[in-house]
GROMACS .gro file of C-alpha atoms in nm:
model
  230
    1MET     CA    1  -0.002  -0.006   0.001
    2SER     CA    2   0.145   0.343  -0.094
    3ALA     CA    3   0.188   0.617   0.165
    4ASP     CA    4  -0.079   0.836  -0.004
    5VAL     CA    5  -0.335   0.542   0.026
    6ALA     CA    6  -0.232   0.474   0.365
    7ASP     CA    7  -0.283   0.838   0.470
    8ALA     CA    8  -0.627   0.830   0.296
    9VAL     CA    9  -0.743   0.524   0.476
   10THR     CA   10  -0.604   0.651   0.806
   11GLY     CA   11  -0.776   0.984   0.745
   12VAL     CA   12  -1.108   0.815   0.678
   13SER     CA   13  -1.069   0.593   0.990
   14LEU     CA   14  -0.988   0.881   1.212
   15ALA     CA   15  -1.282   1.083   1.071
   16SER     CA   16  -1.518   0.806   1.144
   17ALA     CA   17  -1.386   0.746   1.498
   18LEU     CA   18  -1.412   1.116   1.564
   19GLU     CA   19  -1.782   1.127   1.430
   20ARG     CA   20  -1.859   0.827   1.659
   21ILE     CA   21  -1.710   1.005   1.955
   22SER     CA   22  -1.892   1.335   1.900
   23ARG     CA   23  -2.211   1.152   1.834
   24PRO     CA   24  -2.433   1.179   2.153
   25ALA     CA   25  -2.475   0.848   2.338
   26PRO     CA   26  -2.841   0.712   2.326
   27ARG     CA   27  -3.017   0.798   2.641
   28LYS     CA   28  -3.182   0.535   2.858
   29PRO     CA   29  -3.543   0.603   2.929
   30ALA     CA   30  -3.553   0.778   3.275
   31PRO     CA   31  -3.731   0.566   3.557
   32ARG     CA   32  -4.091   0.654   3.625
   33PRO     CA   33  -4.083   0.910   3.909
   34VAL     CA   34  -4.270   0.835   4.241
   35THR     CA   35  -4.538   1.095   4.272
   36PRO     CA   36  -4.810   1.163   4.523
   37GLU     CA   37  -5.067   1.017   4.276
   38MET     CA   38  -4.904   0.659   4.311
   39CYS     CA   39  -5.043   0.440   4.552
   40MET     CA   40  -4.701   0.376   4.739
   41VAL     CA   41  -4.594   0.272   5.082
   42ASN     CA   42  -4.247   0.235   5.246
   43VAL     CA   43  -4.208  -0.024   5.501
   44ASP     CA   44  -3.911  -0.122   5.735
   45HIS     CA   45  -3.734  -0.453   5.787
   46ARG     CA   46  -4.010  -0.563   6.018
   47LEU     CA   47  -4.266  -0.500   5.737
   48ARG     CA   48  -4.414  -0.218   5.955
   49ILE     CA   49  -4.536   0.104   5.767
   50VAL     CA   50  -4.296   0.404   5.782
   51SER     CA   51  -4.456   0.626   5.525
   52ALA     CA   52  -4.690   0.639   5.237
   53SER     CA   53  -4.832   0.865   4.962
   54MET     CA   54  -5.159   1.047   4.975
   55GLU     CA   55  -5.302   0.808   4.719
   56PHE     CA   56  -5.239   0.522   4.938
   57PHE     CA   57  -5.433   0.660   5.233
   58ARG     CA   58  -5.705   0.756   4.981
   59VAL     CA   59  -5.730   0.396   4.821
   60PHE     CA   60  -5.694   0.219   5.156
   61GLU     CA   61  -5.925   0.466   5.329
   62ARG     CA   62  -5.674   0.516   5.627
   63THR     CA   63  -5.504   0.803   5.794
   64SER     CA   64  -5.129   0.832   5.854
   65ASP     CA   65  -5.177   0.809   6.233
   66GLY     CA   66  -5.396   0.493   6.175
   67VAL     CA   67  -5.136   0.291   5.987
   68THR     CA   68  -4.783   0.429   6.066
   69GLY     CA   69  -4.599   0.166   6.267
   70THR     CA   70  -4.856  -0.120   6.177
   71SER     CA   71  -4.785  -0.418   5.958
   72LEU     CA   72  -4.858  -0.369   5.597
   73CYS     CA   73  -4.974  -0.727   5.580
   74ASP     CA   74  -5.264  -0.661   5.817
   75LEU     CA   75  -5.426  -0.441   5.535
   76LEU     CA   76  -5.427  -0.735   5.301
   77HIS     CA   77  -5.704  -0.975   5.248
   78PRO     CA   78  -5.647  -1.306   5.456
   79SER     CA   79  -5.640  -1.506   5.146
   80VAL     CA   80  -5.316  -1.343   5.006
   81ARG     CA   81  -5.155  -1.222   5.341
   82ASP     CA   82  -4.915  -1.513   5.396
   83LYS     CA   83  -4.807  -1.538   5.033
   84VAL     CA   84  -4.721  -1.154   5.024
   85GLU     CA   85  -4.551  -1.172   5.356
   86GLN     CA   86  -4.319  -1.456   5.238
   87GLN     CA   87  -4.230  -1.233   4.927
   88LEU     CA   88  -4.151  -0.939   5.142
   89ARG     CA   89  -3.926  -1.151   5.366
   90LEU     CA   90  -3.727  -1.251   5.064
   91LEU     CA   91  -3.674  -0.898   4.996
   92VAL     CA   92  -3.557  -0.838   5.356
   93ARG     CA   93  -3.308  -1.127   5.356
   94GLY     CA   94  -3.171  -1.009   5.018
   95GLU     CA   95  -3.271  -1.324   4.830
   96ARG     CA   96  -3.437  -1.116   4.565
   97THR     CA   97  -3.455  -0.748   4.477
   98ARG     CA   98  -3.832  -0.728   4.377
   99PHE     CA   99  -4.151  -0.908   4.316
  100ALA     CA  100  -4.499  -0.872   4.165
  101GLU     CA  101  -4.798  -1.028   4.300
  102ARG     CA  102  -5.178  -1.017   4.236
  103ILE     CA  103  -5.363  -0.935   4.556
  104LEU     CA  104  -5.666  -0.837   4.733
  105VAL     CA  105  -5.662  -0.535   4.981
  106MET     CA  106  -5.884  -0.461   5.265
  107ARG     CA  107  -6.046  -0.122   5.293
  108GLU     CA  108  -6.195   0.040   5.597
  109ASN     CA  109  -6.547   0.038   5.466
  110GLY     CA  110  -6.556  -0.340   5.426
  111THR     CA  111  -6.477  -0.373   5.048
  112THR     CA  112  -6.180  -0.515   4.879
  113LEU     CA  113  -5.989  -0.413   4.579
  114SER     CA  114  -5.772  -0.635   4.350
  115GLY     CA  115  -5.465  -0.530   4.167
  116ASP     CA  116  -5.093  -0.577   4.136
  117PHE     CA  117  -4.858  -0.542   4.419
  118LEU     CA  118  -4.482  -0.444   4.317
  119GLY     CA  119  -4.230  -0.451   4.581
  120SER     CA  120  -3.866  -0.357   4.572
  121THR     CA  121  -3.565  -0.279   4.801
  122VAL     CA  122  -3.415   0.057   4.896
  123HIS     CA  123  -3.048   0.058   4.993
  124SER     CA  124  -2.847   0.317   5.167
  125VAL     CA  125  -2.477   0.400   5.190
  126GLY     CA  126  -2.276   0.056   5.200
  127ASP     CA  127  -2.559  -0.130   5.025
  128ARG     CA  128  -2.736  -0.150   5.363
  129LEU     CA  129  -3.104  -0.224   5.335
  130ASP     CA  130  -3.291   0.099   5.408
  131SER     CA  131  -3.649   0.005   5.352
  132LEU     CA  132  -3.890  -0.175   5.114
  133THR     CA  133  -4.102   0.021   4.876
  134VAL     CA  134  -4.437  -0.127   4.771
  135VAL     CA  135  -4.653   0.008   4.492
  136PHE     CA  136  -5.026  -0.097   4.458
  137ARG     CA  137  -5.193  -0.073   4.128
  138PRO     CA  138  -5.565  -0.126   4.149
  139ASP     CA  139  -5.750  -0.283   3.869
  140LYS     CA  140  -5.938  -0.009   3.685
  141SER     CA  141  -6.253  -0.225   3.675
  142ASP     CA  142  -6.248  -0.253   4.059
  143ARG     CA  143  -6.223   0.130   4.120
  144ASP     CA  144  -6.596   0.145   4.062
  145ASN     CA  145  -6.713  -0.211   4.125
  146GLN     CA  146  -6.578  -0.292   4.468
  147VAL     CA  147  -6.659  -0.624   4.617
  148ALA     CA  148  -6.820  -0.607   4.968
  149VAL     CA  149  -6.698  -0.865   5.195
  150THR     CA  150  -6.779  -0.965   5.561
  151ARG     CA  151  -6.525  -0.933   5.844
  152LYS     CA  152  -6.737  -1.170   6.069
  153LYS     CA  153  -6.631  -1.515   6.181
  154ILE     CA  154  -6.921  -1.677   5.969
  155LEU     CA  155  -6.815  -2.048   6.020
  156THR     CA  156  -6.839  -2.285   6.310
  157GLU     CA  157  -6.537  -2.527   6.341
  158MET     CA  158  -6.765  -2.789   6.205
  159ASP     CA  159  -6.880  -2.585   5.906
  160ALA     CA  160  -6.514  -2.514   5.816
  161ARG     CA  161  -6.428  -2.879   5.818
  162ILE     CA  162  -6.724  -2.977   5.609
  163LEU     CA  163  -6.668  -2.690   5.368
  164GLU     CA  164  -6.306  -2.812   5.321
  165GLY     CA  165  -6.422  -3.163   5.255
  166VAL     CA  166  -6.675  -3.056   4.989
  167ALA     CA  167  -6.402  -2.824   4.826
  168SER     CA  168  -6.164  -3.128   4.827
  169GLY     CA  169  -6.422  -3.359   4.652
  170VAL     CA  170  -6.468  -3.576   4.954
  171SER     CA  171  -6.791  -3.783   4.938
  172THR     CA  172  -7.071  -3.736   5.196
  173ILE     CA  173  -7.006  -4.086   5.332
  174GLN     CA  174  -6.636  -4.030   5.369
  175LEU     CA  175  -6.683  -3.702   5.522
  176ALA     CA  176  -6.941  -3.872   5.776
  177ALA     CA  177  -6.683  -4.131   5.854
  178ASN     CA  178  -6.391  -3.846   5.892
  179LEU     CA  179  -6.586  -3.630   6.117
  180TYR     CA  180  -6.773  -3.923   6.322
  181MET     CA  181  -7.112  -3.794   6.205
  182SER     CA  182  -7.411  -3.954   6.040
  183ARG     CA  183  -7.475  -3.907   5.667
  184GLY     CA  184  -7.782  -3.702   5.748
  185GLY     CA  185  -7.563  -3.481   5.983
  186VAL     CA  186  -7.329  -3.388   5.707
  187GLU     CA  187  -7.615  -3.313   5.469
  188TYR     CA  188  -7.763  -3.086   5.737
  189HIS     CA  189  -7.441  -2.897   5.760
  190VAL     CA  190  -7.420  -2.867   5.387
  191THR     CA  191  -7.776  -2.735   5.358
  192THR     CA  192  -7.696  -2.490   5.637
  193LEU     CA  193  -7.394  -2.360   5.444
  194LEU     CA  194  -7.590  -2.326   5.116
  195ARG     CA  195  -7.844  -2.103   5.297
  196LYS     CA  196  -7.557  -1.921   5.479
  197MET     CA  197  -7.381  -1.847   5.166
  198LYS     CA  198  -7.681  -1.780   4.963
  199VAL     CA  199  -7.623  -2.024   4.689
  200LYS     CA  200  -7.808  -2.322   4.553
  201ASN     CA  201  -7.560  -2.620   4.503
  202ARG     CA  202  -7.220  -2.750   4.604
  203PRO     CA  203  -7.013  -2.613   4.310
  204ALA     CA  204  -7.161  -2.269   4.365
  205LEU     CA  205  -7.082  -2.315   4.736
  206ILE     CA  206  -6.714  -2.372   4.675
  207SER     CA  207  -6.702  -2.089   4.422
  208LYS     CA  208  -6.843  -1.846   4.670
  209ALA     CA  209  -6.615  -1.965   4.928
  210TYR     CA  210  -6.314  -1.889   4.706
  211SER     CA  211  -6.452  -1.546   4.600
  212MET     CA  212  -6.501  -1.433   4.959
  213GLY     CA  213  -6.143  -1.540   5.041
  214ILE     CA  214  -6.231  -1.814   5.284
  215PHE     CA  215  -5.977  -2.030   5.139
  216GLY     CA  216  -5.618  -1.926   5.105
  217VAL     CA  217  -5.469  -1.871   4.754
  218GLY     CA  218  -5.246  -2.170   4.628
  219SER     CA  219  -5.322  -2.405   4.917
  220TRP     CA  220  -5.426  -2.763   4.869
  221PRO     CA  221  -5.619  -2.929   5.013
  222PRO     CA  222  -5.830  -2.620   5.076
  223ARG     CA  223  -5.805  -2.474   5.434
  224ALA     CA  224  -6.050  -2.232   5.579
  225LEU     CA  225  -5.858  -1.935   5.710
  226PRO     CA  226  -5.888  -1.868   6.085
  227ASP     CA  227  -6.031  -1.512   6.000
  228PHE     CA  228  -6.360  -1.678   5.905
  229VAL     CA  229  -6.384  -1.944   6.186
  230ARG     CA  230  -6.532  -1.890   6.512
   0.00000   0.00000   0.00000
């Protein structure tokens, strides 16, 4: 290669390099800022509420004095409480940095809201865990169509055992043997449950129990949560 050709090639390469250097680097999209309109809450390593946004107080129908220092999980529906607490504990232990769950939250007026729960960690100097941040995004359809739920313990201990058996597909004869009852006694309790839950048959009874959160999410065999058993 002649000197003139080499100089030309070098000049082109140098020009290309200078052009690349001078070209502004592509910008990464900025993270979505946290605003007062977001339903956000900060909790400490014990999962107790430290602070929250105004939207959080509006959606949950709570006041700052009423929730600060209390457990965040206490505001969740019993059917999802254990599952979310496990996820938050994983954040505290550093076994993960974020999680997302579908949940139900309890409001002060006795209604529930469904939506997405997004949790992440906040670290201070030295990478020490400072707090956990959780954002709740209610389903749009639920903002106007909230589901009223009872907070009363509506089941006796026997009701709960029979409801669990029916949900597990156990026959009346087997239920009677397991609970040391007559077949007629089991049928009487099932009829009472149908009347109490205002449904017409066993499949509807189980569907209603799940919709009310009587059974925990993801558990098998179904177990009635203590919040509903007196």
